Amino acid sequence: MALEHAILVSLRERSATGYDLARRFDASIGHFWSATHQQIYKVLARMEQAGWVDVAHTENGGRRGKKTYSITSSGLAELTRWVHEPSTREAVRSDFTVKLRAGLDFDAIRADTETRLADHREQLAAYETSEKKFYPDPTNLTANEIGSWLALRGGLSREKHGIAWCEEILANLPHSNGETQ
Amino acid sequence: MALEHAILVSLRERSATGYDLARRFDASIGHFWSATHQQIYKVLARMEQAGWVDVAHTENGGRRGKKTYSITSSGLAELTRWVHEPSTREAVRSDFTVKLRAGLDFDAIRADTETRLADHREQLAAYETSEKKFYPDPTNLTANEIGSWLALRGGLSREKHGIAWCEEILANLPHSNGETQ
DNA sequence: TTCAGCATGTAATATGTTACATGATTAG
DNA sequence: CTAATCATGTAACATATTACATGCTGAA
């Protein structure tokens, strides 16, 4: 139910094509909501029907024109309504933890954990760079910036937790030859 | 793709009916993989077709008998195969963060954050109780227990991160009267 | 001219949620 | 007898993934 709302948040920052949105979902917004371009196009069509977004067509001779979407007042009203709903608990689905819990091949888990640890470190470094670049003085933010900064802080915290957990796993996992039953 | 595998892990610990599994997914396994009974029944039927589980019917005069599922050697082979696959990055989908990023009504976000903070604290306390009860001496675990203990440690870490982030939000969120644009 | 990036989508499939439905057993 | 828990499912709908498909533009 929330891809719509993530798109509205993004369009409120700047109008965009479906393609632009897909790129944003690969980068900034993707840090807390993931979506593919196929899903985005489907949802945009639905949102247009609902009147939450307007479309500006750019005809360019060729067959298919570019479509630039922007948020309408009705879209903003919907976003505001939704922000007032208490948020649902996120469903936890971690296949990594299922694998860990299986206790079936600690060498495979170890390798997997090392990959994840490297990922987390890379992501943490990217967030730290973003924070320095966009929020060098967090004591002095506009109302608009605070939400984005706190979202970024959540990402930083999440990666740090992920790193600490991976390190704990690596420190405690015994070595094995395949099955450990 | 992993509900099957979460079920296999659970059945490997002890055979169960769909109903039993649903309860486990509300409790222990649910801490890292959530599923409803409807979804579990659908997937169990598919797993039976695939030969990953066996069914023992308990006829009890009445119309519908109880079905007790247990893992087969083929199911264990599949689980082992899957554990060796590198795990996929979990798709992040946090509607709370989308709301935060929207920057639209900090009082609503504050209330939401307080609810989440209370949830996280409750969950952390539950994990801490579990740890004391089931793993009083973590330096002395069997191979089988280590995976479960590390999964629990991940839960503890996740809740601690959640608490710290909520506290940071509450400390930094300004007060507002509705729209803050 | 070829390849990367821009730009839009359809189709098939998989997965998950919500609402609805049934009936047995057990504890108060 | 009545309510909770045990136990199994169907149906409709919503959401997301994967594979496929098309065509333009600009740089090397």
GROMACS .gro file of C-alpha atoms (C1' of nucleotides) in nm:
model
  418
    1MET     CA    1   0.000   0.000   0.000
    2ALA     CA    2   0.295   0.235   0.031
    3LEU     CA    3   0.474   0.241  -0.302
    4GLU     CA    4   0.216   0.501  -0.402
    5HIS     CA    5   0.313   0.709  -0.104
    6ALA     CA    6   0.685   0.671  -0.158
    7ILE     CA    7   0.629   0.796  -0.514
    8LEU     CA    8   0.425   1.090  -0.387
    9VAL     CA    9   0.705   1.185  -0.145
   10SER     CA   10   0.952   1.170  -0.430
   11LEU     CA   11   0.734   1.371  -0.669
   12ARG     CA   12   0.681   1.632  -0.403
   13GLU     CA   13   1.055   1.690  -0.401
   14ARG     CA   14   1.064   1.715  -0.781
   15SER     CA   15   0.843   1.610  -1.074
   16ALA     CA   16   0.978   1.313  -1.267
   17THR     CA   17   0.927   1.051  -1.537
   18GLY     CA   18   0.877   0.687  -1.444
   19TYR     CA   19   1.234   0.632  -1.550
   20ASP     CA   20   1.361   0.907  -1.319
   21LEU     CA   21   1.164   0.755  -1.033
   22ALA     CA   22   1.311   0.413  -1.104
   23ARG     CA   23   1.658   0.561  -1.076
   24ARG     CA   24   1.569   0.733  -0.751
   25PHE     CA   25   1.444   0.399  -0.620
   26ASP     CA   26   1.783   0.255  -0.707
   27ALA     CA   27   1.952   0.528  -0.508
   28SER     CA   28   1.817   0.758  -0.237
   29ILE     CA   29   1.459   0.637  -0.183
   30GLY     CA   30   1.577   0.282  -0.239
   31HIS     CA   31   1.747   0.296   0.098
   32PHE     CA   32   1.407   0.251   0.259
   33TRP     CA   33   1.171   0.145  -0.018
   34SER     CA   34   1.267  -0.072  -0.313
   35ALA     CA   35   1.079  -0.098  -0.642
   36THR     CA   36   1.146  -0.192  -1.003
   37HIS     CA   37   1.057   0.023  -1.303
   38GLN     CA   38   0.781  -0.222  -1.404
   39GLN     CA   39   0.611  -0.185  -1.070
   40ILE     CA   40   0.654   0.192  -1.078
   41TYR     CA   41   0.488   0.225  -1.421
   42LYS     CA   42   0.193   0.014  -1.310
   43VAL     CA   43   0.142   0.215  -0.995
   44LEU     CA   44   0.183   0.549  -1.175
   45ALA     CA   45  -0.100   0.452  -1.411
   46ARG     CA   46  -0.321   0.371  -1.111
   47MET     CA   47  -0.225   0.697  -0.940
   48GLU     CA   48  -0.313   0.894  -1.251
   49GLN     CA   49  -0.658   0.732  -1.254
   50ALA     CA   50  -0.699   0.826  -0.889
   51GLY     CA   51  -0.605   1.186  -0.966
   52TRP     CA   52  -0.305   1.189  -0.733
   53VAL     CA   53  -0.067   1.286  -1.012
   54ASP     CA   54  -0.079   1.493  -1.330
   55VAL     CA   55   0.098   1.397  -1.651
   56ALA     CA   56   0.272   1.626  -1.897
   57HIS     CA   57   0.337   1.454  -2.230
   58THR     CA   58   0.645   1.547  -2.427
   59GLU     CA   59   0.580   1.453  -2.789
   60ASN     CA   60   0.903   1.395  -2.972
   61GLY     CA   61   0.806   1.293  -3.325
   62GLY     CA   62   0.877   0.931  -3.246
   63ARG     CA   63   0.618   0.682  -3.139
   64ARG     CA   64   0.616   0.708  -2.763
   65GLY     CA   65   0.644   1.043  -2.583
   66LYS     CA   66   0.801   1.108  -2.247
   67LYS     CA   67   0.562   1.143  -1.954
   68THR     CA   68   0.649   1.377  -1.671
   69TYR     CA   69   0.450   1.322  -1.355
   70SER     CA   70   0.381   1.577  -1.084
   71ILE     CA   71   0.186   1.556  -0.761
   72THR     CA   72  -0.163   1.712  -0.747
   73SER     CA   73  -0.332   1.872  -0.447
   74SER     CA   74  -0.538   1.555  -0.420
   75GLY     CA   75  -0.215   1.355  -0.409
   76LEU     CA   76  -0.078   1.577  -0.135
   77ALA     CA   77  -0.403   1.536   0.058
   78GLU     CA   78  -0.375   1.159   0.029
   79LEU     CA   79  -0.013   1.170   0.143
   80THR     CA   80  -0.109   1.380   0.444
   81ARG     CA   81  -0.395   1.146   0.531
   82TRP     CA   82  -0.161   0.850   0.510
   83VAL     CA   83   0.109   1.010   0.726
   84HIS     CA   84  -0.153   1.041   1.000
   85GLU     CA   85  -0.226   0.668   1.000
   86PRO     CA   86  -0.024   0.479   1.258
   87SER     CA   87   0.241   0.291   1.062
   88THR     CA   88   0.222  -0.086   1.040
   89ARG     CA   89   0.496  -0.304   1.181
   90GLU     CA   90   0.726  -0.406   0.901
   91ALA     CA   91   0.706  -0.777   0.824
   92VAL     CA   92   1.047  -0.926   0.899
   93ARG     CA   93   1.169  -1.160   0.626
   94SER     CA   94   1.536  -1.242   0.643
   95ASP     CA   95   1.642  -1.546   0.448
   96PHE     CA   96   1.990  -1.500   0.587
   97THR     CA   97   1.858  -1.552   0.940
   98VAL     CA   98   1.663  -1.858   0.827
   99LYS     CA   99   1.990  -1.999   0.691
  100LEU     CA  100   2.172  -1.916   1.012
  101ARG     CA  101   1.899  -2.078   1.217
  102ALA     CA  102   1.910  -2.390   1.000
  103GLY     CA  103   2.254  -2.462   1.145
  104LEU     CA  104   2.339  -2.665   0.837
  105ASP     CA  105   2.677  -2.559   0.700
  106PHE     CA  106   2.868  -2.305   0.896
  107ASP     CA  107   3.132  -2.256   0.627
  108ALA     CA  108   2.864  -2.149   0.380
  109ILE     CA  109   2.715  -1.916   0.643
  110ARG     CA  110   3.057  -1.775   0.715
  111ALA     CA  111   3.117  -1.693   0.349
  112ASP     CA  112   2.771  -1.540   0.324
  113THR     CA  113   2.831  -1.335   0.638
  114GLU     CA  114   3.157  -1.201   0.500
  115THR     CA  115   2.981  -1.084   0.183
  116ARG     CA  116   2.711  -0.916   0.387
  117LEU     CA  117   2.968  -0.753   0.614
  118ALA     CA  118   3.146  -0.603   0.314
  119ASP     CA  119   2.809  -0.479   0.179
  120HIS     CA  120   2.719  -0.320   0.509
  121ARG     CA  121   3.056  -0.146   0.533
  122GLU     CA  122   3.025  -0.013   0.181
  123GLN     CA  123   2.675   0.114   0.247
  124LEU     CA  124   2.779   0.272   0.576
  125ALA     CA  125   3.062   0.457   0.402
  126ALA     CA  126   2.816   0.582   0.137
  127TYR     CA  127   2.576   0.707   0.406
  128GLU     CA  128   2.860   0.878   0.592
  129THR     CA  129   2.964   1.054   0.275
  130SER     CA  130   2.605   1.165   0.216
  131GLU     CA  131   2.574   1.295   0.568
  132LYS     CA  132   2.890   1.505   0.542
  133LYS     CA  133   2.786   1.636   0.204
  134PHE     CA  134   2.420   1.715   0.264
  135TYR     CA  135   2.398   1.770   0.639
  136PRO     CA  136   2.734   1.910   0.752
  137ASP     CA  137   2.564   2.098   1.036
  138PRO     CA  138   2.277   1.883   1.170
  139THR     CA  139   2.207   2.131   1.453
  140ASN     CA  140   2.089   2.376   1.193
  141LEU     CA  141   1.839   2.210   0.962
  142THR     CA  142   1.520   2.344   0.807
  143ALA     CA  143   1.194   2.163   0.888
  144ASN     CA  144   1.210   2.009   0.543
  145GLU     CA  145   1.556   1.867   0.590
  146ILE     CA  146   1.501   1.712   0.932
  147GLY     CA  147   1.292   1.418   0.811
  148SER     CA  148   1.542   1.330   0.540
  149TRP     CA  149   1.831   1.361   0.781
  150LEU     CA  150   1.663   1.138   1.039
  151ALA     CA  151   1.587   0.883   0.767
  152LEU     CA  152   1.956   0.886   0.677
  153ARG     CA  153   2.047   0.849   1.045
  154GLY     CA  154   1.827   0.540   1.051
  155GLY     CA  155   2.022   0.399   0.758
  156LEU     CA  156   2.351   0.468   0.936
  157SER     CA  157   2.225   0.301   1.250
  158ARG     CA  158   2.093   0.002   1.054
  159GLU     CA  159   2.426  -0.055   0.881
  160LYS     CA  160   2.619  -0.024   1.207
  161HIS     CA  161   2.389  -0.281   1.365
  162GLY     CA  162   2.437  -0.507   1.064
  163ILE     CA  163   2.815  -0.476   1.087
  164ALA     CA  164   2.822  -0.550   1.460
  165TRP     CA  165   2.600  -0.854   1.412
  166CYS     CA  166   2.809  -0.993   1.124
  167GLU     CA  167   3.122  -0.949   1.333
  168GLU     CA  168   2.961  -1.130   1.622
  169ILE     CA  169   2.861  -1.416   1.390
  170LEU     CA  170   3.213  -1.446   1.249
  171ALA     CA  171   3.360  -1.445   1.599
  172ASN     CA  172   3.131  -1.721   1.724
  173LEU     CA  173   3.067  -1.950   1.430
  174PRO     CA  174   3.265  -2.274   1.452
  175HIS     CA  175   3.431  -2.421   1.143
  176SER     CA  176   3.266  -2.721   0.985
  177ASN     CA  177   3.290  -2.966   0.699
  178GLY     CA  178   2.948  -2.949   0.544
  179GLU     CA  179   2.664  -3.084   0.757
  180THR     CA  180   2.682  -3.005   1.127
  181GLN     CA  181   2.395  -3.212   1.255
  182MET     CA  182   1.118  -1.821  -0.227
  183ALA     CA  183   1.206  -1.882   0.136
  184LEU     CA  184   0.885  -1.959   0.323
  185GLU     CA  185   0.938  -2.318   0.207
  186HIS     CA  186   1.283  -2.315   0.362
  187ALA     CA  187   1.169  -2.156   0.685
  188ILE     CA  188   0.909  -2.432   0.713
  189LEU     CA  189   1.174  -2.698   0.645
  190VAL     CA  190   1.394  -2.553   0.920
  191SER     CA  191   1.101  -2.563   1.157
  192LEU     CA  192   0.999  -2.917   1.063
  193ARG     CA  193   1.356  -3.034   1.106
  194GLU     CA  194   1.334  -2.925   1.468
  195ARG     CA  195   1.002  -3.105   1.514
  196SER     CA  196   0.722  -3.240   1.292
  197ALA     CA  197   0.407  -3.031   1.302
  198THR     CA  198   0.061  -2.958   1.163
  199GLY     CA  199  -0.003  -2.645   0.959
  200TYR     CA  200  -0.165  -2.500   1.265
  201ASP     CA  201   0.142  -2.568   1.480
  202LEU     CA  202   0.361  -2.403   1.216
  203ALA     CA  203   0.134  -2.099   1.208
  204ARG     CA  204   0.179  -2.063   1.584
  205ARG     CA  205   0.555  -2.095   1.550
  206PHE     CA  206   0.546  -1.822   1.287
  207ASP     CA  207   0.364  -1.605   1.538
  208ALA     CA  208   0.637  -1.668   1.792
  209SER     CA  209   0.995  -1.791   1.748
  210ILE     CA  210   1.037  -1.817   1.370
  211GLY     CA  211   0.821  -1.509   1.329
  212HIS     CA  212   1.109  -1.303   1.463
  213PHE     CA  213   1.277  -1.338   1.127
  214TRP     CA  214   1.013  -1.471   0.888
  215SER     CA  215   0.644  -1.387   0.905
  216ALA     CA  216   0.362  -1.586   0.749
  217THR     CA  217  -0.010  -1.639   0.797
  218HIS     CA  218  -0.179  -1.976   0.829
  219GLN     CA  219  -0.339  -1.937   0.485
  220GLN     CA  220  -0.003  -1.894   0.320
  221ILE     CA  221   0.146  -2.181   0.520
  222TYR     CA  222  -0.130  -2.423   0.409
  223LYS     CA  223  -0.083  -2.326   0.045
  224VAL     CA  224   0.292  -2.373   0.061
  225LEU     CA  225   0.266  -2.703   0.252
  226ALA     CA  226   0.049  -2.844  -0.026
  227ARG     CA  227   0.311  -2.741  -0.281
  228MET     CA  228   0.591  -2.890  -0.069
  229GLU     CA  229   0.407  -3.217  -0.041
  230GLN     CA  230   0.378  -3.229  -0.422
  231ALA     CA  231   0.750  -3.165  -0.445
  232GLY     CA  232   0.820  -3.448  -0.201
  233TRP     CA  233   0.995  -3.225   0.053
  234VAL     CA  234   0.755  -3.326   0.330
  235ASP     CA  235   0.556  -3.635   0.429
  236VAL     CA  236   0.205  -3.625   0.571
  237ALA     CA  237   0.060  -3.844   0.843
  238HIS     CA  238  -0.321  -3.823   0.853
  239THR     CA  239  -0.498  -3.857   1.185
  240GLU     CA  240  -0.855  -3.967   1.110
  241ASN     CA  241  -1.085  -3.868   1.387
  242GLY     CA  242  -1.432  -3.977   1.282
  243GLY     CA  243  -1.524  -3.622   1.192
  244ARG     CA  244  -1.501  -3.478   0.847
  245ARG     CA  245  -1.150  -3.338   0.830
  246GLY     CA  246  -0.851  -3.517   0.982
  247LYS     CA  247  -0.539  -3.362   1.127
  248LYS     CA  248  -0.230  -3.361   0.905
  249THR     CA  249   0.110  -3.391   1.062
  250TYR     CA  250   0.398  -3.291   0.836
  251SER     CA  251   0.758  -3.408   0.864
  252ILE     CA  252   1.064  -3.332   0.654
  253THR     CA  253   1.184  -3.595   0.404
  254SER     CA  254   1.543  -3.662   0.298
  255SER     CA  255   1.459  -3.481  -0.025
  256GLY     CA  256   1.344  -3.184   0.183
  257LEU     CA  257   1.667  -3.186   0.380
  258ALA     CA  258   1.864  -3.203   0.055
  259GLU     CA  259   1.675  -2.902  -0.077
  260LEU     CA  260   1.738  -2.712   0.246
  261THR     CA  261   2.108  -2.791   0.227
  262ARG     CA  262   2.122  -2.684  -0.137
  263TRP     CA  263   1.951  -2.358  -0.051
  264VAL     CA  264   2.179  -2.282   0.246
  265HIS     CA  265   2.472  -2.296   0.004
  266GLU     CA  266   2.323  -2.029  -0.221
  267PRO     CA  267   2.450  -1.683  -0.138
  268SER     CA  268   2.164  -1.508   0.035
  269THR     CA  269   1.987  -1.224  -0.144
  270ARG     CA  270   1.986  -0.876  -0.001
  271GLU     CA  271   1.663  -0.821   0.181
  272ALA     CA  272   1.438  -0.567   0.010
  273VAL     CA  273   1.401  -0.273   0.245
  274ARG     CA  274   1.043  -0.153   0.274
  275SER     CA  275   0.979   0.076   0.567
  276ASP     CA  276   0.663   0.282   0.547
  277PHE     CA  277   0.766   0.450   0.869
  278THR     CA  278   1.079   0.587   0.701
  279VAL     CA  279   0.874   0.702   0.403
  280LYS     CA  280   0.652   0.895   0.645
  281LEU     CA  281   0.952   1.041   0.820
  282ARG     CA  282   1.105   1.145   0.491
  283ALA     CA  283   0.778   1.305   0.381
  284GLY     CA  284   0.834   1.571   0.649
  285LEU     CA  285   0.461   1.636   0.661
  286ASP     CA  286   0.340   1.633   1.021
  287PHE     CA  287   0.597   1.593   1.289
  288ASP     CA  288   0.342   1.549   1.567
  289ALA     CA  289   0.199   1.245   1.390
  290ILE     CA  290   0.552   1.109   1.337
  291ARG     CA  291   0.632   1.171   1.701
  292ALA     CA  292   0.329   0.972   1.817
  293ASP     CA  293   0.414   0.696   1.574
  294THR     CA  294   0.774   0.692   1.692
  295GLU     CA  295   0.665   0.661   2.053
  296THR     CA  296   0.451   0.357   1.969
  297ARG     CA  297   0.739   0.198   1.784
  298LEU     CA  298   0.978   0.273   2.067
  299ALA     CA  299   0.749   0.097   2.315
  300ASP     CA  300   0.721  -0.200   2.075
  301HIS     CA  301   1.097  -0.223   2.039
  302ARG     CA  302   1.149  -0.211   2.415
  303GLU     CA  303   0.892  -0.483   2.471
  304GLN     CA  304   1.049  -0.702   2.204
  305LEU     CA  305   1.398  -0.643   2.342
  306ALA     CA  306   1.284  -0.748   2.690
  307ALA     CA  307   1.130  -1.063   2.544
  308TYR     CA  308   1.454  -1.148   2.361
  309GLU     CA  309   1.656  -1.086   2.676
  310THR     CA  310   1.432  -1.321   2.870
  311SER     CA  311   1.472  -1.585   2.599
  312GLU     CA  312   1.846  -1.549   2.600
  313LYS     CA  313   1.872  -1.596   2.977
  314LYS     CA  314   1.635  -1.891   2.966
  315PHE     CA  315   1.768  -2.082   2.667
  316TYR     CA  316   2.131  -1.973   2.642
  317PRO     CA  317   2.249  -1.896   2.996
  318ASP     CA  318   2.604  -1.995   2.903
  319PRO     CA  319   2.672  -1.887   2.543
  320THR     CA  320   3.036  -1.992   2.563
  321ASN     CA  321   2.922  -2.349   2.585
  322LEU     CA  322   2.678  -2.421   2.304
  323THR     CA  323   2.634  -2.726   2.085
  324ALA     CA  324   2.672  -2.683   1.708
  325ASN     CA  325   2.296  -2.703   1.681
  326GLU     CA  326   2.235  -2.425   1.929
  327ILE     CA  327   2.484  -2.176   1.787
  328GLY     CA  328   2.278  -2.080   1.482
  329SER     CA  329   1.966  -2.021   1.689
  330TRP     CA  330   2.158  -1.822   1.946
  331LEU     CA  331   2.319  -1.602   1.679
  332ALA     CA  332   1.977  -1.548   1.522
  333LEU     CA  333   1.851  -1.434   1.861
  334ARG     CA  334   2.156  -1.208   1.900
  335GLY     CA  335   2.058  -1.052   1.567
  336GLY     CA  336   1.712  -0.984   1.706
  337LEU     CA  337   1.859  -0.823   2.018
  338SER     CA  338   2.085  -0.607   1.806
  339ARG     CA  339   1.803  -0.509   1.574
  340GLU     CA  340   1.581  -0.398   1.863
  341LYS     CA  341   1.863  -0.202   2.023
  342HIS     CA  342   1.925  -0.024   1.696
  343GLY     CA  343   1.553   0.046   1.664
  344ILE     CA  344   1.539   0.191   2.015
  345ALA     CA  345   1.843   0.412   1.960
  346TRP     CA  346   1.701   0.543   1.634
  347CYS     CA  347   1.357   0.617   1.783
  348GLU     CA  348   1.524   0.804   2.068
  349GLU     CA  349   1.729   1.005   1.823
  350ILE     CA  350   1.415   1.092   1.628
  351LEU     CA  351   1.230   1.203   1.942
  352ALA     CA  352   1.527   1.413   2.049
  353ASN     CA  353   1.553   1.592   1.716
  354LEU     CA  354   1.200   1.623   1.581
  355PRO     CA  355   1.060   1.973   1.619
  356HIS     CA  356   0.699   2.028   1.726
  357SER     CA  357   0.456   2.129   1.460
  358ASN     CA  358   0.096   2.217   1.392
  359GLY     CA  359   0.006   1.991   1.102
  360GLU     CA  360   0.176   2.074   0.772
  361THR     CA  361   0.538   2.180   0.797
  362GLN     CA  362   0.605   2.276   0.437
  363DT     C1'  363   2.818   0.166  -3.610
  364DT     C1'  364   2.776   0.009  -3.189
  365DC     C1'  365   2.696   0.049  -2.715
  366DA     C1'  366   2.527   0.280  -2.305
  367DG     C1'  367   2.170   0.527  -2.127
  368DC     C1'  368   1.693   0.719  -2.180
  369DA     C1'  369   1.219   0.587  -2.190
  370DT     C1'  370   0.800   0.305  -2.191
  371DG     C1'  371   0.560  -0.077  -2.131
  372DT     C1'  372   0.315  -0.608  -2.154
  373DA     C1'  373   0.274  -1.088  -1.997
  374DA     C1'  374   0.331  -1.454  -1.708
  375DT     C1'  375   0.421  -1.597  -1.276
  376DA     C1'  376   0.491  -1.591  -0.781
  377DT     C1'  377   0.385  -1.442  -0.344
  378DG     C1'  378   0.122  -1.251   0.016
  379DT     C1'  379  -0.309  -1.040   0.239
  380DT     C1'  380  -0.789  -1.014   0.372
  381DA     C1'  381  -1.227  -1.190   0.408
  382DC     C1'  382  -1.495  -1.577   0.456
  383DA     C1'  383  -1.619  -2.054   0.597
  384DT     C1'  384  -1.648  -2.487   0.858
  385DG     C1'  385  -1.636  -2.801   1.233
  386DA     C1'  386  -1.417  -3.054   1.659
  387DT     C1'  387  -1.252  -3.038   2.125
  388DT     C1'  388  -1.172  -2.862   2.575
  389DA     C1'  389  -1.191  -2.570   2.979
  390DG     C1'  390  -1.474  -2.277   3.266
  391DC     C1'  391  -2.374  -2.389   2.727
  392DT     C1'  392  -2.047  -2.094   2.575
  393DA     C1'  393  -1.617  -1.925   2.453
  394DA     C1'  394  -1.141  -2.015   2.334
  395DT     C1'  395  -0.837  -2.296   2.104
  396DC     C1'  396  -0.749  -2.656   1.765
  397DA     C1'  397  -0.757  -2.745   1.280
  398DT     C1'  398  -0.818  -2.691   0.778
  399DG     C1'  399  -0.909  -2.460   0.402
  400DT     C1'  400  -1.128  -2.144  -0.038
  401DA     C1'  401  -1.176  -1.714  -0.291
  402DA     C1'  402  -1.080  -1.268  -0.419
  403DC     C1'  403  -0.767  -0.939  -0.438
  404DA     C1'  404  -0.320  -0.693  -0.406
  405DT     C1'  405   0.148  -0.669  -0.474
  406DA     C1'  406   0.595  -0.784  -0.659
  407DT     C1'  407   0.926  -1.040  -0.965
  408DT     C1'  408   1.112  -1.201  -1.399
  409DA     C1'  409   1.126  -1.229  -1.871
  410DC     C1'  410   1.039  -1.015  -2.279
  411DA     C1'  411   0.979  -0.626  -2.609
  412DT     C1'  412   1.043  -0.176  -2.840
  413DG     C1'  413   1.258   0.243  -3.001
  414DC     C1'  414   1.526   0.695  -2.948
  415DT     C1'  415   1.948   0.968  -2.862
  416DG     C1'  416   2.417   1.076  -2.803
  417DA     C1'  417   2.899   0.958  -2.742
  418DA     C1'  418   3.324   0.679  -2.876
   0.00000   0.00000   0.00000
